[in-house]
Amino acid sequence: FLTGTDRLQMKDLNNMKITFCCPESWNERDPIRALTCFSVLFLPKYSTMETVEEALQEAINNNRGFG
């Protein structure tokens, strides 16, 4: 989801720099978004870890068109 591909090699992971952004204007109903060219992950501020996990699973499982 974050990289725009469904597979990465281990050497790619070692050099990968991920930037996390939590926009103040977003709420937890907003979907997780990514800028795949820059490895930037936009995460709303979630109230619970369970909500974070659910949102991440939804983003990962709805990756049609990537890879």
mmCIF file of C-alpha atoms in Angstrom:
data_model
loop_
_atom_site.group_PDB
_atom_site.id
_atom_site.type_symbol
_atom_site.label_atom_id
_atom_site.label_comp_id
_atom_site.label_asym_id
_atom_site.label_seq_id
_atom_site.Cartn_x
_atom_site.Cartn_y
_atom_site.Cartn_z
ATOM 1 C CA PHE A 1 0.000 0.000 0.000
ATOM 2 C CA LEU A 2 2.708 2.460 0.929
ATOM 3 C CA THR A 3 5.067 1.691 -1.932
ATOM 4 C CA GLY A 4 2.664 1.097 -4.810
ATOM 5 C CA THR A 5 3.853 -2.493 -5.198
ATOM 6 C CA ASP A 6 2.702 -5.731 -3.638
ATOM 7 C CA ARG A 7 6.249 -7.066 -3.057
ATOM 8 C CA LEU A 8 9.513 -5.677 -1.752
ATOM 9 C CA GLN A 9 12.904 -7.274 -1.471
ATOM 10 C CA MET A 10 14.650 -7.192 1.913
ATOM 11 C CA LYS A 11 17.384 -4.925 0.538
ATOM 12 C CA ASP A 12 14.695 -2.402 -0.414
ATOM 13 C CA LEU A 13 13.300 -2.403 3.128
ATOM 14 C CA ASN A 14 16.703 -1.688 4.657
ATOM 15 C CA ASN A 15 17.033 1.548 2.653
ATOM 16 C CA MET A 16 13.409 2.627 2.807
ATOM 17 C CA LYS A 17 12.571 5.820 4.678
ATOM 18 C CA ILE A 18 8.936 6.186 5.666
ATOM 19 C CA THR A 19 7.410 9.516 6.642
ATOM 20 C CA PHE A 20 4.295 9.519 8.811
ATOM 21 C CA CYS A 21 1.939 12.508 8.763
ATOM 22 C CA CYS A 22 -1.075 13.063 11.005
ATOM 23 C CA PRO A 23 -3.023 16.007 9.563
ATOM 24 C CA GLU A 24 -4.807 17.958 12.302
ATOM 25 C CA SER A 25 -7.917 18.472 10.164
ATOM 26 C CA TRP A 26 -8.537 14.742 9.659
ATOM 27 C CA ASN A 27 -10.694 12.602 11.894
ATOM 28 C CA GLU A 28 -10.746 8.839 12.303
ATOM 29 C CA ARG A 29 -13.452 8.391 9.661
ATOM 30 C CA ASP A 30 -10.990 9.580 7.003
ATOM 31 C CA PRO A 31 -9.150 6.751 5.230
ATOM 32 C CA ILE A 32 -5.439 6.158 5.510
ATOM 33 C CA ARG A 33 -3.697 7.599 2.454
ATOM 34 C CA ALA A 34 -0.242 7.268 0.973
ATOM 35 C CA LEU A 35 2.020 9.071 -1.469
ATOM 36 C CA THR A 36 3.640 6.013 -2.991
ATOM 37 C CA CYS A 37 6.377 7.886 -4.873
ATOM 38 C CA PHE A 38 7.662 9.394 -1.629
ATOM 39 C CA SER A 39 6.744 6.686 0.932
ATOM 40 C CA VAL A 40 4.581 9.079 2.923
ATOM 41 C CA LEU A 41 1.778 7.615 5.023
ATOM 42 C CA PHE A 42 -1.048 9.926 6.114
ATOM 43 C CA LEU A 43 -2.754 8.651 9.252
ATOM 44 C CA PRO A 44 -5.696 10.311 10.957
ATOM 45 C CA LYS A 45 -5.437 10.556 14.740
ATOM 46 C CA TYR A 46 -7.262 7.446 15.917
ATOM 47 C CA SER A 47 -8.824 7.099 19.353
ATOM 48 C CA THR A 48 -7.833 3.446 19.858
ATOM 49 C CA MET A 49 -5.223 1.000 18.617
ATOM 50 C CA GLU A 50 -8.053 -1.268 17.461
ATOM 51 C CA THR A 51 -9.282 1.483 15.122
ATOM 52 C CA VAL A 52 -5.743 1.918 13.756
ATOM 53 C CA GLU A 53 -5.481 -1.824 13.080
ATOM 54 C CA GLU A 54 -8.868 -1.903 11.333
ATOM 55 C CA ALA A 55 -7.977 1.082 9.140
ATOM 56 C CA LEU A 56 -4.597 -0.418 8.206
ATOM 57 C CA GLN A 57 -6.206 -3.764 7.340
ATOM 58 C CA GLU A 58 -8.758 -1.998 5.151
ATOM 59 C CA ALA A 59 -6.013 -0.073 3.335
ATOM 60 C CA ILE A 60 -3.912 -3.216 2.823
ATOM 61 C CA ASN A 61 -6.830 -5.402 1.724
ATOM 62 C CA ASN A 62 -8.163 -2.834 -0.754
ATOM 63 C CA ASN A 63 -5.019 -2.587 -2.834
ATOM 64 C CA ARG A 64 -6.518 -3.460 -6.215
ATOM 65 C CA GLY A 65 -4.558 -1.803 -8.987
ATOM 66 C CA PHE A 66 -1.201 -1.884 -7.203
ATOM 67 C CA GLY A 67 1.699 -4.163 -8.003
#
